[in-house]
Coordinates of C-alpha atoms and ligand atoms in Angstrom, one line a residue:
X1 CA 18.2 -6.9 10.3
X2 CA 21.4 -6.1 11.3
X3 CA 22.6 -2.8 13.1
X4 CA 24.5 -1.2 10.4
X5 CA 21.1 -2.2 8.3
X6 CA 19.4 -0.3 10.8
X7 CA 21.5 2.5 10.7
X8 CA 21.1 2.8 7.1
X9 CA 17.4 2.5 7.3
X10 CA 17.4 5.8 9.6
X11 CA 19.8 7.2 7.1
X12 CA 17.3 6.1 4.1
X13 CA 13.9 5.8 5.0
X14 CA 11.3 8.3 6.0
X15 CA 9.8 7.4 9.4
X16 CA 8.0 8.9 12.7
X17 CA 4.3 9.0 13.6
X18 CA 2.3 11.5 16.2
X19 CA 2.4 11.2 19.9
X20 CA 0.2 9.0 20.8
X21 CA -1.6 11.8 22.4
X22 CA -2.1 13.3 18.8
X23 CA -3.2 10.1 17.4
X24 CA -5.6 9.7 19.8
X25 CA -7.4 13.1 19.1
X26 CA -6.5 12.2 15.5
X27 CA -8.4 9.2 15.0
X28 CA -10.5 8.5 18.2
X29 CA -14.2 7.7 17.1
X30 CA -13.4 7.5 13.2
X31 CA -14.3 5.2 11.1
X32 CA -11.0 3.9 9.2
X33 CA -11.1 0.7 6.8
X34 CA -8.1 -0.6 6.0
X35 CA -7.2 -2.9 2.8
X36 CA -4.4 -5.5 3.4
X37 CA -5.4 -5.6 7.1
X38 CA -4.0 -9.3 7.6
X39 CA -0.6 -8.9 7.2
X40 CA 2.1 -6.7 7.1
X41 CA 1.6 -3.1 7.0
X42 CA -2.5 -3.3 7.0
X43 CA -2.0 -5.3 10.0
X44 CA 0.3 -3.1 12.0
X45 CA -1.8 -0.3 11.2
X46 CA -5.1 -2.0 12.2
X47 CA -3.2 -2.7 15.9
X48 CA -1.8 1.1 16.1
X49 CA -5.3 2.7 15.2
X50 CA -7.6 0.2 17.0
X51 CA -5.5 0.5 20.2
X52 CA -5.5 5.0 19.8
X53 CA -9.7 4.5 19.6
X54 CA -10.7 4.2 15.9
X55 CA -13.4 1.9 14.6
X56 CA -11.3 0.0 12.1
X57 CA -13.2 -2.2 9.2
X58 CA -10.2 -4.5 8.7
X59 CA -10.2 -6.0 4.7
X60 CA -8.3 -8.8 3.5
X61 CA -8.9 -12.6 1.7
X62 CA -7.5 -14.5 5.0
X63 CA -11.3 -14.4 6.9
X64 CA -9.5 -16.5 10.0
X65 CA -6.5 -14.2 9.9
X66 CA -9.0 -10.8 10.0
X67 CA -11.8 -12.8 12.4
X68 CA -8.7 -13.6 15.2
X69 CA -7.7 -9.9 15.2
X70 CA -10.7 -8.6 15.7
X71 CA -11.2 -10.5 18.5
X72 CA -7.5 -9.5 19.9
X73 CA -7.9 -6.0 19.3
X74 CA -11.2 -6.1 20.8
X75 CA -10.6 -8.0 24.0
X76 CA -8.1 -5.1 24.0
X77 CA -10.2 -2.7 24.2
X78 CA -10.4 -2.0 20.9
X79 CA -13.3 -1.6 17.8
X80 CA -12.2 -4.1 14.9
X81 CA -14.3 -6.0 12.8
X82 CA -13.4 -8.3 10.0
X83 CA -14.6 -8.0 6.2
X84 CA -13.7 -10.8 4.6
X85 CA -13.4 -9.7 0.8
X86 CA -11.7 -10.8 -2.3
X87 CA -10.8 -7.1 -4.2
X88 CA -10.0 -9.0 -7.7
X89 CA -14.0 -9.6 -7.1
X90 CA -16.5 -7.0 -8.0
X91 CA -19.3 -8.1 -6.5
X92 CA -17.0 -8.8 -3.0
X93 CA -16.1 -5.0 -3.3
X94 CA -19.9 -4.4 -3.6
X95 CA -20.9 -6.0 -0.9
X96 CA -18.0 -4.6 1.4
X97 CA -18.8 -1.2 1.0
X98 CA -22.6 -2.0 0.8
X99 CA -22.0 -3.7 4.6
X100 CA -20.0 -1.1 5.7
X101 CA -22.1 1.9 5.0
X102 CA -25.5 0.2 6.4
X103 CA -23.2 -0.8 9.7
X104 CA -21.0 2.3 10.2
X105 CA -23.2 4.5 8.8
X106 CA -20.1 6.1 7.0
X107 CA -16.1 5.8 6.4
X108 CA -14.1 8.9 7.9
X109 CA -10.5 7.3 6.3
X110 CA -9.7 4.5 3.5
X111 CA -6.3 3.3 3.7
X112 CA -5.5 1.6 0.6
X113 CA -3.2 -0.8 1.7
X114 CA -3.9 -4.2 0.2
X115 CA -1.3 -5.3 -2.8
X116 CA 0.0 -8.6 -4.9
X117 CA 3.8 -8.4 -5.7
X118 CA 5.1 -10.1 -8.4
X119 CA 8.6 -9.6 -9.5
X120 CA 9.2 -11.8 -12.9
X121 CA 10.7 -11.1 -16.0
X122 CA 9.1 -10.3 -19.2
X123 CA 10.6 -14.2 -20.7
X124 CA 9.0 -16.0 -18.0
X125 CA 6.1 -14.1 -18.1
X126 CA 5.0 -15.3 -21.9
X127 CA 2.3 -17.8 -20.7
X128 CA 1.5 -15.8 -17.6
X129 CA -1.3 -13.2 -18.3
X130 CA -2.9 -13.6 -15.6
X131 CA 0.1 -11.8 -13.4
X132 CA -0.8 -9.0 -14.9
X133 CA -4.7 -9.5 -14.6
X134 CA -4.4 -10.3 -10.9
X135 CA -1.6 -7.5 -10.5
X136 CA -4.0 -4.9 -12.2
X137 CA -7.6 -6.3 -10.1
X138 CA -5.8 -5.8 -6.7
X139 CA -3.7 -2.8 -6.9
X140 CA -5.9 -1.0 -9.4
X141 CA -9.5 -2.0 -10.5
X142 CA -10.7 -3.4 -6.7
X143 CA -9.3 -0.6 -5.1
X144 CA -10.7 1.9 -8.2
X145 CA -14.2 0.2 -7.5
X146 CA -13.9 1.0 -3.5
X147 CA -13.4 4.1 -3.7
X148 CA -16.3 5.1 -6.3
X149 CA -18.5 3.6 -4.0
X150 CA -17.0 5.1 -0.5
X151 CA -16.1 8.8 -2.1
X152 CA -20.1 10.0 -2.9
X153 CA -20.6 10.2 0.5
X154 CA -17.7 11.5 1.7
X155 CA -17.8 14.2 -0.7
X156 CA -21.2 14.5 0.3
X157 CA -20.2 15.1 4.0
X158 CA -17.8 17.5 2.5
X159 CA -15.5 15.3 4.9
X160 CA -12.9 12.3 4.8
X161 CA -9.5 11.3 4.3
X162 CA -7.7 8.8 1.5
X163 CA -4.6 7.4 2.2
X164 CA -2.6 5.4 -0.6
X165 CA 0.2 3.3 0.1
X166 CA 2.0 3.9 -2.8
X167 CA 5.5 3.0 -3.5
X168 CA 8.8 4.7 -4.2
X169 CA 8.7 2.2 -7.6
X170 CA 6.1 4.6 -9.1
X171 CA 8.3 7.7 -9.2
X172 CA 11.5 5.9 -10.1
X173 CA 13.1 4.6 -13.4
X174 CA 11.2 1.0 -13.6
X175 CA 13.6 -1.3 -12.7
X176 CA 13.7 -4.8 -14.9
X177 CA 11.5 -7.6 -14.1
X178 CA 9.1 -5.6 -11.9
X179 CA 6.3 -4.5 -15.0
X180 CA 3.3 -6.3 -13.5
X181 CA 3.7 -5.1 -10.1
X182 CA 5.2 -1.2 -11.2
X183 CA 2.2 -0.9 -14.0
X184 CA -0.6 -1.8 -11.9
X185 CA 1.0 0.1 -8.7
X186 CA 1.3 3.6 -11.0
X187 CA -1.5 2.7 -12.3
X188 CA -3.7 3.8 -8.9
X189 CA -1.4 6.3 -7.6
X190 CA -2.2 8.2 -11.0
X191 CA -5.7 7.5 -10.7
X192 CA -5.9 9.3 -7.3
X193 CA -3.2 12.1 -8.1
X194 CA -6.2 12.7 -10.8
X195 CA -8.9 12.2 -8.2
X196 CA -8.2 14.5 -5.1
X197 CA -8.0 18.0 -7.6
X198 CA -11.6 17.5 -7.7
X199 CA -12.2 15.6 -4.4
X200 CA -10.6 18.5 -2.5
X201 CA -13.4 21.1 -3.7
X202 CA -15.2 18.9 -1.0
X203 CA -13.2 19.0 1.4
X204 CA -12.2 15.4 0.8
X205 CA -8.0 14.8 1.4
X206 CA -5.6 12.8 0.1
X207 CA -2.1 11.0 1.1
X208 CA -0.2 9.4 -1.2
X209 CA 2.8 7.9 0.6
X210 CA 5.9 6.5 -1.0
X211 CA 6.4 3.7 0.8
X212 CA 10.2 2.6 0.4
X213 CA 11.2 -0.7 1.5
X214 CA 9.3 -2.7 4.1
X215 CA 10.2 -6.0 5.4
X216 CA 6.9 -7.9 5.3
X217 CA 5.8 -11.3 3.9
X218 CA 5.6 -9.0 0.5
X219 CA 9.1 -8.5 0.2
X220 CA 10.4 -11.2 1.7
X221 CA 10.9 -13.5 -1.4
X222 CA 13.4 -11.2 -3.1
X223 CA 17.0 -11.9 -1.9
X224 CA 17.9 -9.0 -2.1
X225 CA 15.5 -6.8 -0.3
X226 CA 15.9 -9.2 2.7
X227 CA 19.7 -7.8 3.1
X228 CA 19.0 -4.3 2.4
X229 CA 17.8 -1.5 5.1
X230 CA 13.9 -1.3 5.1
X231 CA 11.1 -0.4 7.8
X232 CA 9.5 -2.7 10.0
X233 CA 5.6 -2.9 9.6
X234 CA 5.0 -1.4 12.7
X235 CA 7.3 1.9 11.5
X236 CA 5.7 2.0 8.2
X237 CA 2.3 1.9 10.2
X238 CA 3.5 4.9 11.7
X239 CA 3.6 7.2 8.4
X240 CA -0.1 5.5 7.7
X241 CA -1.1 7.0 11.2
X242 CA 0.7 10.2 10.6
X243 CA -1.0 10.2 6.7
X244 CA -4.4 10.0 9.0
X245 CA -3.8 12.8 11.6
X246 CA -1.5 15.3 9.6
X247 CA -3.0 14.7 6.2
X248 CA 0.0 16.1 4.1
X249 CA -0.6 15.6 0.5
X250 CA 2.5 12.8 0.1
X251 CA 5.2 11.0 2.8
X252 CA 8.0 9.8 0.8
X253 CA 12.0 10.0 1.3
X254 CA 13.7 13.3 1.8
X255 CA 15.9 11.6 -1.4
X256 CA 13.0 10.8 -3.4
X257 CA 12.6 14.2 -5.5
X258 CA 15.9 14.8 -6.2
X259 CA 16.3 10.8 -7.6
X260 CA 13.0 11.8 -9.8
X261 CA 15.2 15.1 -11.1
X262 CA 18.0 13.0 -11.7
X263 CA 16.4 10.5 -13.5
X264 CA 14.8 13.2 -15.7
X265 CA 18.0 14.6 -16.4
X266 CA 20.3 11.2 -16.8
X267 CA 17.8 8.9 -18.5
X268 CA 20.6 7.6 -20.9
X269 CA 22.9 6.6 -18.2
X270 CA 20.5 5.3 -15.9
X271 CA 18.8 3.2 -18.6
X272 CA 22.2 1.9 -19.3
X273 CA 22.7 1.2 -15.5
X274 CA 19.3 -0.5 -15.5
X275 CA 20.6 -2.8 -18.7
X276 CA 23.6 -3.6 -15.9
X277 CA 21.3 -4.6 -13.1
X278 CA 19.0 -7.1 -15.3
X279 CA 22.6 -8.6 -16.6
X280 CA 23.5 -9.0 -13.1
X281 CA 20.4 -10.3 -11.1
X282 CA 18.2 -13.4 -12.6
X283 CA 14.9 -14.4 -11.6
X284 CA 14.3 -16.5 -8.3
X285 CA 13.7 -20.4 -8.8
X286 CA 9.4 -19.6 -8.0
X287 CA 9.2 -16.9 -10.6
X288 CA 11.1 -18.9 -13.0
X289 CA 9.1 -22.2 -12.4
X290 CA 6.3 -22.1 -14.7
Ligands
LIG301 N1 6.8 -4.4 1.5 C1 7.3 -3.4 0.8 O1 8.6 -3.3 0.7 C2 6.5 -2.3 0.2 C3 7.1 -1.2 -0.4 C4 6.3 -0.3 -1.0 C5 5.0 -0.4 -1.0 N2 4.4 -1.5 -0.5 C6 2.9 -1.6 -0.5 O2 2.4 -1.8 0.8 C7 1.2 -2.5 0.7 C8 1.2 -3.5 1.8 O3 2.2 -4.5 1.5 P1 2.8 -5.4 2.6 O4 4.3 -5.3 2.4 O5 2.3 -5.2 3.9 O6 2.4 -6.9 2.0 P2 1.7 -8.2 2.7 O7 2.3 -8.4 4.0 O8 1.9 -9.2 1.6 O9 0.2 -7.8 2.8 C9 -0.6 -7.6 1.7 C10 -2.0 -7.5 2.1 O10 -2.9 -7.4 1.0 C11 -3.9 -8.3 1.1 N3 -4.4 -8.7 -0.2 C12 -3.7 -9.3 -1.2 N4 -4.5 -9.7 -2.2 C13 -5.7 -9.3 -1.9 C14 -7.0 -9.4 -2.5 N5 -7.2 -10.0 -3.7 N6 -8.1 -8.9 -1.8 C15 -8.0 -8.4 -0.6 N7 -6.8 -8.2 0.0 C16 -5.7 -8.7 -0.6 C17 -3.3 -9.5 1.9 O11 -4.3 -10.2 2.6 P3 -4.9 -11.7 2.1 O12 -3.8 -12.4 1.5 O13 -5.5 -12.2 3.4 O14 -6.0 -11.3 1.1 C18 -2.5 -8.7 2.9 O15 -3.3 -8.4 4.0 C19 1.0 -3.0 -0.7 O16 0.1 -2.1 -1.4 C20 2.4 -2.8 -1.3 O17 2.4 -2.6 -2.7 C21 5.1 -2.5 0.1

């Protein structure tokens, strides 16, 4: 990325994470899975909590990826193991949190990072329902079915922490070809809005955080997003280890609730600029290969 693009990105996007003193104290000795610990985001934040003393259970599809970080992180020093699990696969969730409870003994902090993009419009998306089945299993029923089987005994400990990676997309107009991903994405940070009323009479805490743009393997097919200001996955791992220690109830952009005013107020207009946008942009070659 280029300077002015960084620039813009300090302008734009929220960012800073604890001394590494605080993490430390934060996180030293907890258990913390992470989804989506192969790439990207998951990964960065595996490296930053493994390295400040957390026991990380690190979860993804890519068993070499997760098995050659593990052993990094722990010739560093570090406690990471690897959980090989498929969450579009109930019985893969099962057995996850079934391994991790008899191992660890308990989970202090879920991260749920893990997530399947797809950006596609509605025309070359006819034939396709399974981008919406495998949009909805990964960002909304295998991270549903985690967490009813890893809350019980947090709430039952009357401790632990759930972070969501969320992303700025849910509490935004939803921008054209984006339904699978935007659905299934609102879908969960709904579902957990819902959940932490009554999960907090247990002294079990949420984060939802807003993520805005990150440049990962994720966002990396749309044109677009590769020229505009974003966070590395290292800085967005930052607000995932500030979620952990701080525990506020959302991270998101200082500009993110007064867009969400707007947008209640000027819905006309900015459907009408939304209509302009889907004029102007067209799908990329893969999305419109079918
Ligand atoms: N990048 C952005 O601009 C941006 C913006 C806002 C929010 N977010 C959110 O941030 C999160 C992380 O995204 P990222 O940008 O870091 O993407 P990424 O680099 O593509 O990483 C996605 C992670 O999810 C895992 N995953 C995908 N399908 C899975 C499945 N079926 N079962 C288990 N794990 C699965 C992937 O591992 P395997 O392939 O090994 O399974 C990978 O570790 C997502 O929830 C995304 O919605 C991203």
């Amino acid at each position: 990325m280029g300077t002015v693009m960084r620039a813009l990105s300090h302008v734009v996007d929220p960012r800073g994470g604890p001394s590494p003193a605080e993490l430390r104290a934060g996180v030293a000795g907890q258990i913390v899975l992470v989804t989506g610990a192969s790439y990207g985001i998951g990964e960065a934040t595996a490296r930053v909590l493994a390295a400040a003393g957390a026991t990380v259970l690190m979860v993804a599809r890519s068993q070499r990826k997760l098995d050659e970080l593990a052993a990094e992180l722990t010739a560093a020093g570090g406690r990471a193991h690897a959980y090989a699990t498929d969450l579009a696969d109930a019985s893969s969730v099962s057995a996850l949190a079934a391994r991790a409870l008899e191992r660890h003994g308990r989970v202090d902090v879920l991260v749920n990072n893990a997530g399947k993009s797809i950006r596609r419009s509605i025309a070359c998306s006819y034939d396709r329902f399974h981008d919406f089945q495998r949009t909805i299993d990964v960002n909304y029923l295998g991270p549903v079915r985690l967490l009813l089987l890893l809350l019980p005994q947090m709430r039952a400990r009357r401790s632990g922490h759930i972070v969501n990676v969320s992303t700025v997309g849910t509490r935004v107009p939803p921008a054209p070809r984006w339904a699978a991903y935007q659905a299934s994405k609102t879908a969960y940070d709904v579902f957990l809005r819902s959940v932490a009323v009554e999960a907090r009479a247990d002294r079990v805490t949420t984060t939802s955080i807003y993520m805005s743009l990150v440049h990962t393997r994720m966002s990396a097919p749309t044109p677009v997003f590769r020229r505009s200001p974003g966070l590395r996955p290292e800085e967005a791992a930052q607000l995932v280890a500030r979620a952990i220690v701080r525990k506020p109830r959302t991270i998101a952009p200082w500009w993110l609730t007064p867009a969400e005013l707007i947008a209640d107020a000027a819905r006309g207009p900015l459907e009408a600029a939304m209509d302009i946008l889907y004029r102007l942009t067209s799908d990329s070659p893969e999305a419109a290969r079918r």
